[in-house]
């Protein structure tokens, strides 16, 4: 357990020194006051801070008076930054890793650095904090006992539909991140493949214009189709499949295409029919139609 900020006699205790190694630090997803006291302790005591974007971190650093050297560590810069960070760890330095918002590594850079630090035998720990993922789940009104996080949906339509179809039968609440300009097309594909499942769109969490819109996927798709200029960070939360409900035509076709990519028409139809509890003969007939269309 962390030591309390004050001793029982009311006197402030000295903070324990920060151990050498890699410290993964969560930063606010919007509201700057959501940073933890421990995160501030770590960032102020670090020798070097690896940031997804140093300009974004500079705003947080300025607000809390953090004056520590920084290095850019993103998908584009990690090849150059990683050797420097590992040299710092080898020299016994205290290195903090932050992303632009929320918990590093959750659809953000950091995995490679953590893996390299562990391989080098360096101490690795984390100061947890804000994350859009659990917050959106908590606000969605959907089951939270089991969930599947799929990161960002692919930008290309075909890849996106395949990703949705692959997750369609997961017996859990689905959670995806999405970019504002792709929200409309993604919701259209989700509604087509998953049917009218209950869902929630969480946007601008912890910020001034925070919004959580809840409803069936088809209704949400229609709503956001008429709002092409929606802004902000977005989390999609979708209820688990209803075992009593048959899949929509789009979901069935996509499941068959995926199955036929690695199996015969007969075996693919049998697999999909068993998955959804459908008549094998009907699914096989549909698989033949799709196969003819694919080879035409």
mmCIF file of N, CA, C and O in Angstrom, residues 76-142:
data_model
loop_
_atom_site.group_PDB
_atom_site.id
_atom_site.type_symbol
_atom_site.label_atom_id
_atom_site.label_comp_id
_atom_site.label_asym_id
_atom_site.label_seq_id
_atom_site.Cartn_x
_atom_site.Cartn_y
_atom_site.Cartn_z
ATOM 1 N N UNK A 76 5.518 6.761 -34.884
ATOM 2 C CA UNK A 76 6.424 7.290 -35.907
ATOM 3 C C UNK A 76 7.836 7.512 -35.386
ATOM 4 O O UNK A 76 8.788 7.519 -36.170
ATOM 5 N N UNK A 77 7.996 7.694 -34.080
ATOM 6 C CA UNK A 77 9.306 8.066 -33.536
ATOM 7 C C UNK A 77 9.934 6.983 -32.650
ATOM 8 O O UNK A 77 11.058 7.161 -32.185
ATOM 9 N N UNK A 78 9.227 5.874 -32.418
ATOM 10 C CA UNK A 78 9.739 4.911 -31.446
ATOM 11 C C UNK A 78 11.059 4.264 -31.873
ATOM 12 O O UNK A 78 11.884 3.913 -31.018
ATOM 13 N N UNK A 79 11.295 4.116 -33.171
ATOM 14 C CA UNK A 79 12.563 3.522 -33.610
ATOM 15 C C UNK A 79 13.752 4.364 -33.157
ATOM 16 O O UNK A 79 14.810 3.829 -32.779
ATOM 17 N N UNK A 80 13.593 5.691 -33.213
ATOM 18 C CA UNK A 80 14.673 6.587 -32.789
ATOM 19 C C UNK A 80 14.711 6.758 -31.275
ATOM 20 O O UNK A 80 15.791 6.861 -30.682
ATOM 21 N N UNK A 81 13.537 6.793 -30.645
ATOM 22 C CA UNK A 81 13.475 7.097 -29.212
ATOM 23 C C UNK A 81 13.817 5.902 -28.329
ATOM 24 O O UNK A 81 14.399 6.065 -27.246
ATOM 25 N N UNK A 82 13.481 4.700 -28.778
ATOM 26 C CA UNK A 82 13.642 3.527 -27.914
ATOM 27 C C UNK A 82 15.082 3.304 -27.449
ATOM 28 O O UNK A 82 15.305 3.059 -26.253
ATOM 29 N N UNK A 83 16.097 3.399 -28.329
ATOM 30 C CA UNK A 83 17.475 3.214 -27.844
ATOM 31 C C UNK A 83 17.856 4.226 -26.764
ATOM 32 O O UNK A 83 18.531 3.875 -25.788
ATOM 33 N N UNK A 84 17.431 5.471 -26.925
ATOM 34 C CA UNK A 84 17.747 6.495 -25.914
ATOM 35 C C UNK A 84 17.104 6.150 -24.576
ATOM 36 O O UNK A 84 17.739 6.288 -23.519
ATOM 37 N N UNK A 85 15.861 5.690 -24.619
ATOM 38 C CA UNK A 85 15.152 5.352 -23.382
ATOM 39 C C UNK A 85 15.779 4.141 -22.704
ATOM 40 O O UNK A 85 15.898 4.099 -21.466
ATOM 41 N N UNK A 86 16.189 3.164 -23.493
ATOM 42 C CA UNK A 86 16.828 1.984 -22.915
ATOM 43 C C UNK A 86 18.199 2.331 -22.334
ATOM 44 O O UNK A 86 18.607 1.760 -21.307
ATOM 45 N N UNK A 87 18.917 3.259 -22.961
ATOM 46 C CA UNK A 87 20.194 3.704 -22.388
ATOM 47 C C UNK A 87 19.976 4.394 -21.048
ATOM 48 O O UNK A 87 20.761 4.218 -20.111
ATOM 49 N N UNK A 88 18.890 5.171 -20.963
ATOM 50 C CA UNK A 88 18.574 5.838 -19.692
ATOM 51 C C UNK A 88 18.263 4.811 -18.608
ATOM 52 O O UNK A 88 18.703 4.939 -17.462
ATOM 53 N N UNK A 89 17.517 3.782 -18.964
ATOM 54 C CA UNK A 89 17.209 2.732 -17.998
ATOM 55 C C UNK A 89 18.487 2.003 -17.575
ATOM 56 O O UNK A 89 18.673 1.683 -16.387
ATOM 57 N N UNK A 90 19.373 1.751 -18.531
ATOM 58 C CA UNK A 90 20.631 1.066 -18.222
ATOM 59 C C UNK A 90 21.504 1.896 -17.290
ATOM 60 O O UNK A 90 22.289 1.343 -16.503
ATOM 61 N N UNK A 91 21.358 3.212 -17.367
ATOM 62 C CA UNK A 91 22.136 4.111 -16.514
ATOM 63 C C UNK A 91 21.484 4.314 -15.147
ATOM 64 O O UNK A 91 21.956 5.134 -14.349
ATOM 65 N N UNK A 92 20.403 3.590 -14.889
ATOM 66 C CA UNK A 92 19.739 3.705 -13.592
ATOM 67 C C UNK A 92 18.801 4.892 -13.473
ATOM 68 O O UNK A 92 18.465 5.321 -12.359
ATOM 69 N N UNK A 93 18.350 5.425 -14.600
ATOM 70 C CA UNK A 93 17.451 6.568 -14.586
ATOM 71 C C UNK A 93 16.002 6.139 -14.346
ATOM 72 O O UNK A 93 15.637 4.978 -14.527
ATOM 73 N N UNK A 94 15.202 7.112 -13.990
ATOM 74 C CA UNK A 94 13.773 6.909 -13.769
ATOM 75 C C UNK A 94 13.037 7.481 -14.978
ATOM 76 O O UNK A 94 13.014 8.689 -15.175
ATOM 77 N N UNK A 95 12.455 6.602 -15.775
ATOM 78 C CA UNK A 95 11.809 6.993 -17.035
ATOM 79 C C UNK A 95 10.301 6.829 -16.887
ATOM 80 O O UNK A 95 9.820 5.766 -16.479
ATOM 81 N N UNK A 96 9.562 7.878 -17.194
ATOM 82 C CA UNK A 96 8.091 7.820 -17.182
ATOM 83 C C UNK A 96 7.591 7.744 -18.613
ATOM 84 O O UNK A 96 8.156 8.363 -19.519
ATOM 85 N N UNK A 97 6.531 6.980 -18.824
ATOM 86 C CA UNK A 97 5.898 6.848 -20.150
ATOM 87 C C UNK A 97 4.463 7.321 -20.063
ATOM 88 O O UNK A 97 3.684 6.825 -19.238
ATOM 89 N N UNK A 98 4.098 8.298 -20.887
ATOM 90 C CA UNK A 98 2.722 8.793 -20.931
ATOM 91 C C UNK A 98 2.238 8.809 -22.371
ATOM 92 O O UNK A 98 3.039 8.890 -23.306
ATOM 93 N N UNK A 99 0.922 8.725 -22.559
ATOM 94 C CA UNK A 99 0.319 8.924 -23.874
ATOM 95 C C UNK A 99 -0.363 10.287 -23.866
ATOM 96 O O UNK A 99 -0.337 11.004 -22.868
ATOM 97 N N UNK A 100 -0.978 10.640 -24.979
ATOM 98 C CA UNK A 100 -1.644 11.946 -25.036
ATOM 99 C C UNK A 100 -2.783 12.044 -24.026
ATOM 100 O O UNK A 100 -3.069 13.119 -23.500
ATOM 101 N N UNK A 101 -3.455 10.924 -23.760
ATOM 102 C CA UNK A 101 -4.577 10.928 -22.824
ATOM 103 C C UNK A 101 -4.847 9.504 -22.365
ATOM 104 O O UNK A 101 -4.791 8.570 -23.164
ATOM 105 N N UNK A 102 -5.134 9.360 -21.083
ATOM 106 C CA UNK A 102 -5.510 8.056 -20.564
ATOM 107 C C UNK A 102 -4.318 7.161 -20.261
ATOM 108 O O UNK A 102 -3.200 7.621 -20.051
ATOM 109 N N UNK A 103 -4.587 5.866 -20.241
ATOM 110 C CA UNK A 103 -3.570 4.871 -19.878
ATOM 111 C C UNK A 103 -2.742 4.494 -21.097
ATOM 112 O O UNK A 103 -3.297 4.073 -22.115
ATOM 113 N N UNK A 104 -1.423 4.636 -21.031
ATOM 114 C CA UNK A 104 -0.590 4.213 -22.164
ATOM 115 C C UNK A 104 -0.818 2.747 -22.509
ATOM 116 O O UNK A 104 -1.236 1.951 -21.665
ATOM 117 N N UNK A 105 -0.548 2.407 -23.751
ATOM 118 C CA UNK A 105 -0.655 1.065 -24.316
ATOM 119 C C UNK A 105 -2.081 0.673 -24.684
ATOM 120 O O UNK A 105 -2.276 -0.297 -25.402
ATOM 121 N N UNK A 106 -3.112 1.373 -24.191
ATOM 122 C CA UNK A 106 -4.492 1.037 -24.549
ATOM 123 C C UNK A 106 -4.806 1.741 -25.866
ATOM 124 O O UNK A 106 -5.221 2.897 -25.891
ATOM 125 N N UNK A 107 -4.556 1.037 -26.979
ATOM 126 C CA UNK A 107 -4.643 1.621 -28.326
ATOM 127 C C UNK A 107 -3.710 2.826 -28.468
ATOM 128 O O UNK A 107 -3.992 3.758 -29.220
ATOM 129 N N UNK A 108 -2.619 2.819 -27.719
ATOM 130 C CA UNK A 108 -1.604 3.867 -27.773
ATOM 131 C C UNK A 108 -0.231 3.208 -27.768
ATOM 132 O O UNK A 108 -0.096 2.042 -27.381
ATOM 133 N N UNK A 109 0.819 3.946 -28.155
ATOM 134 C CA UNK A 109 2.164 3.366 -28.181
ATOM 135 C C UNK A 109 2.623 2.961 -26.778
ATOM 136 O O UNK A 109 2.129 3.462 -25.773
ATOM 137 N N UNK A 110 3.616 2.087 -26.721
ATOM 138 C CA UNK A 110 4.213 1.719 -25.447
ATOM 139 C C UNK A 110 4.551 0.254 -25.306
ATOM 140 O O UNK A 110 5.461 -0.114 -24.554
ATOM 141 N N UNK A 111 3.842 -0.598 -26.021
ATOM 142 C CA UNK A 111 4.059 -2.039 -25.877
ATOM 143 C C UNK A 111 5.506 -2.426 -26.156
ATOM 144 O O UNK A 111 6.122 -3.197 -25.402
ATOM 145 N N UNK A 112 6.066 -1.887 -27.225
ATOM 146 C CA UNK A 112 7.441 -2.245 -27.592
ATOM 147 C C UNK A 112 8.427 -1.847 -26.506
ATOM 148 O O UNK A 112 9.356 -2.600 -26.175
ATOM 149 N N UNK A 113 8.224 -0.660 -25.940
ATOM 150 C CA UNK A 113 9.138 -0.183 -24.908
ATOM 151 C C UNK A 113 9.025 -1.029 -23.646
ATOM 152 O O UNK A 113 10.037 -1.387 -23.031
ATOM 153 N N UNK A 114 7.810 -1.362 -23.248
ATOM 154 C CA UNK A 114 7.619 -2.202 -22.067
ATOM 155 C C UNK A 114 8.257 -3.572 -22.283
ATOM 156 O O UNK A 114 8.953 -4.100 -21.398
ATOM 157 N N UNK A 115 8.045 -4.134 -23.454
ATOM 158 C CA UNK A 115 8.629 -5.446 -23.765
ATOM 159 C C UNK A 115 10.152 -5.386 -23.713
ATOM 160 O O UNK A 115 10.807 -6.281 -23.148
ATOM 161 N N UNK A 116 10.737 -4.336 -24.283
ATOM 162 C CA UNK A 116 12.192 -4.199 -24.291
ATOM 163 C C UNK A 116 12.733 -3.986 -22.877
ATOM 164 O O UNK A 116 13.798 -4.519 -22.520
ATOM 165 N N UNK A 117 12.010 -3.202 -22.078
ATOM 166 C CA UNK A 117 12.449 -2.962 -20.699
ATOM 167 C C UNK A 117 12.415 -4.247 -19.884
ATOM 168 O O UNK A 117 13.340 -4.541 -19.112
ATOM 169 N N UNK A 118 11.366 -5.031 -20.056
ATOM 170 C CA UNK A 118 11.265 -6.302 -19.341
ATOM 171 C C UNK A 118 12.359 -7.265 -19.794
ATOM 172 O O UNK A 118 12.965 -7.971 -18.976
ATOM 173 N N UNK A 119 12.611 -7.290 -21.099
ATOM 174 C CA UNK A 119 13.652 -8.168 -21.620
ATOM 175 C C UNK A 119 15.026 -7.780 -21.080
ATOM 176 O O UNK A 119 15.900 -8.635 -20.899
ATOM 177 N N UNK A 120 15.217 -6.474 -20.815
ATOM 178 C CA UNK A 120 16.485 -6.004 -20.284
ATOM 179 C C UNK A 120 16.614 -6.168 -18.779
ATOM 180 O O UNK A 120 17.661 -5.829 -18.205
ATOM 181 N N UNK A 121 15.556 -6.660 -18.153
ATOM 182 C CA UNK A 121 15.609 -6.886 -16.717
ATOM 183 C C UNK A 121 15.395 -5.639 -15.886
ATOM 184 O O UNK A 121 15.704 -5.624 -14.686
ATOM 185 N N UNK A 122 14.827 -4.586 -16.483
ATOM 186 C CA UNK A 122 14.607 -3.347 -15.749
ATOM 187 C C UNK A 122 13.281 -3.395 -14.990
ATOM 188 O O UNK A 122 12.335 -4.072 -15.400
ATOM 189 N N UNK A 123 13.198 -2.640 -13.922
ATOM 190 C CA UNK A 123 11.980 -2.533 -13.123
ATOM 191 C C UNK A 123 10.900 -1.812 -13.935
ATOM 192 O O UNK A 123 11.155 -0.760 -14.524
ATOM 193 N N UNK A 124 9.702 -2.394 -13.986
ATOM 194 C CA UNK A 124 8.573 -1.791 -14.706
ATOM 195 C C UNK A 124 7.366 -1.778 -13.788
ATOM 196 O O UNK A 124 7.007 -2.802 -13.200
ATOM 197 N N UNK A 125 6.731 -0.621 -13.660
ATOM 198 C CA UNK A 125 5.516 -0.513 -12.854
ATOM 199 C C UNK A 125 4.607 0.529 -13.492
ATOM 200 O O UNK A 125 4.940 1.110 -14.522
ATOM 201 N N UNK A 126 3.438 0.751 -12.888
ATOM 202 C CA UNK A 126 2.470 1.697 -13.466
ATOM 203 C C UNK A 126 1.775 2.490 -12.372
ATOM 204 O O UNK A 126 1.545 1.985 -11.265
ATOM 205 N N UNK A 127 1.460 3.726 -12.683
ATOM 206 C CA UNK A 127 0.613 4.568 -11.842
ATOM 207 C C UNK A 127 -0.719 4.692 -12.571
ATOM 208 O O UNK A 127 -0.849 5.489 -13.495
ATOM 209 N N UNK A 128 -1.727 3.887 -12.218
ATOM 210 C CA UNK A 128 -2.967 3.844 -12.990
ATOM 211 C C UNK A 128 -3.807 5.101 -12.806
ATOM 212 O O UNK A 128 -3.590 5.885 -11.882
ATOM 213 N N UNK A 129 -4.765 5.241 -13.705
ATOM 214 C CA UNK A 129 -5.630 6.418 -13.613
ATOM 215 C C UNK A 129 -6.716 6.409 -14.670
ATOM 216 O O UNK A 129 -7.229 5.347 -15.027
ATOM 217 N N UNK A 130 -7.022 7.570 -15.178
ATOM 218 C CA UNK A 130 -8.149 7.745 -16.092
ATOM 219 C C UNK A 130 -7.990 6.929 -17.362
ATOM 220 O O UNK A 130 -6.898 6.767 -17.897
ATOM 221 N N UNK A 131 -9.126 6.399 -17.846
ATOM 222 C CA UNK A 131 -9.172 5.680 -19.123
ATOM 223 C C UNK A 131 -10.589 5.774 -19.661
ATOM 224 O O UNK A 131 -11.556 5.572 -18.916
ATOM 225 N N UNK A 132 -10.715 6.080 -20.948
ATOM 226 C CA UNK A 132 -12.046 6.207 -21.553
ATOM 227 C C UNK A 132 -12.773 4.876 -21.594
ATOM 228 O O UNK A 132 -14.008 4.834 -21.577
ATOM 229 N N UNK A 133 -12.037 3.772 -21.646
ATOM 230 C CA UNK A 133 -12.648 2.450 -21.771
ATOM 231 C C UNK A 133 -13.564 2.109 -20.601
ATOM 232 O O UNK A 133 -14.759 1.866 -20.798
ATOM 233 N N UNK A 134 -13.091 2.074 -19.341
ATOM 234 C CA UNK A 134 -14.003 1.745 -18.242
ATOM 235 C C UNK A 134 -15.049 2.817 -17.995
ATOM 236 O O UNK A 134 -16.160 2.515 -17.550
ATOM 237 N N UNK A 135 -14.723 4.085 -18.282
ATOM 238 C CA UNK A 135 -15.701 5.140 -18.062
ATOM 239 C C UNK A 135 -16.893 4.986 -19.003
ATOM 240 O O UNK A 135 -18.045 5.112 -18.596
ATOM 241 N N UNK A 136 -16.613 4.708 -20.280
ATOM 242 C CA UNK A 136 -17.702 4.519 -21.242
ATOM 243 C C UNK A 136 -18.544 3.306 -20.869
ATOM 244 O O UNK A 136 -19.780 3.342 -20.965
ATOM 245 N N UNK A 137 -17.903 2.235 -20.436
ATOM 246 C CA UNK A 137 -18.646 1.053 -19.994
ATOM 247 C C UNK A 137 -19.572 1.395 -18.834
ATOM 248 O O UNK A 137 -20.740 1.001 -18.805
ATOM 249 N N UNK A 138 -19.044 2.135 -17.861
ATOM 250 C CA UNK A 138 -19.823 2.464 -16.679
ATOM 251 C C UNK A 138 -21.033 3.330 -17.015
ATOM 252 O O UNK A 138 -22.090 3.199 -16.386
ATOM 253 N N UNK A 139 -20.892 4.207 -18.008
ATOM 254 C CA UNK A 139 -21.976 5.121 -18.358
ATOM 255 C C UNK A 139 -22.957 4.541 -19.376
ATOM 256 O O UNK A 139 -24.019 5.122 -19.604
ATOM 257 N N UNK A 140 -22.603 3.412 -19.977
ATOM 258 C CA UNK A 140 -23.399 2.891 -21.091
ATOM 259 C C UNK A 140 -24.752 2.326 -20.670
ATOM 260 O O UNK A 140 -25.694 2.310 -21.459
ATOM 261 N N UNK A 141 -24.849 1.829 -19.449
ATOM 262 C CA UNK A 141 -26.069 1.140 -19.039
ATOM 263 C C UNK A 141 -26.151 -0.274 -19.573
ATOM 264 O O UNK A 141 -27.212 -0.904 -19.507
ATOM 265 N N UNK A 142 -25.033 -0.804 -20.086
ATOM 266 C CA UNK A 142 -24.984 -2.150 -20.651
ATOM 267 C C UNK A 142 -24.201 -3.074 -19.725
ATOM 268 O O UNK A 142 -23.474 -2.606 -18.845
#
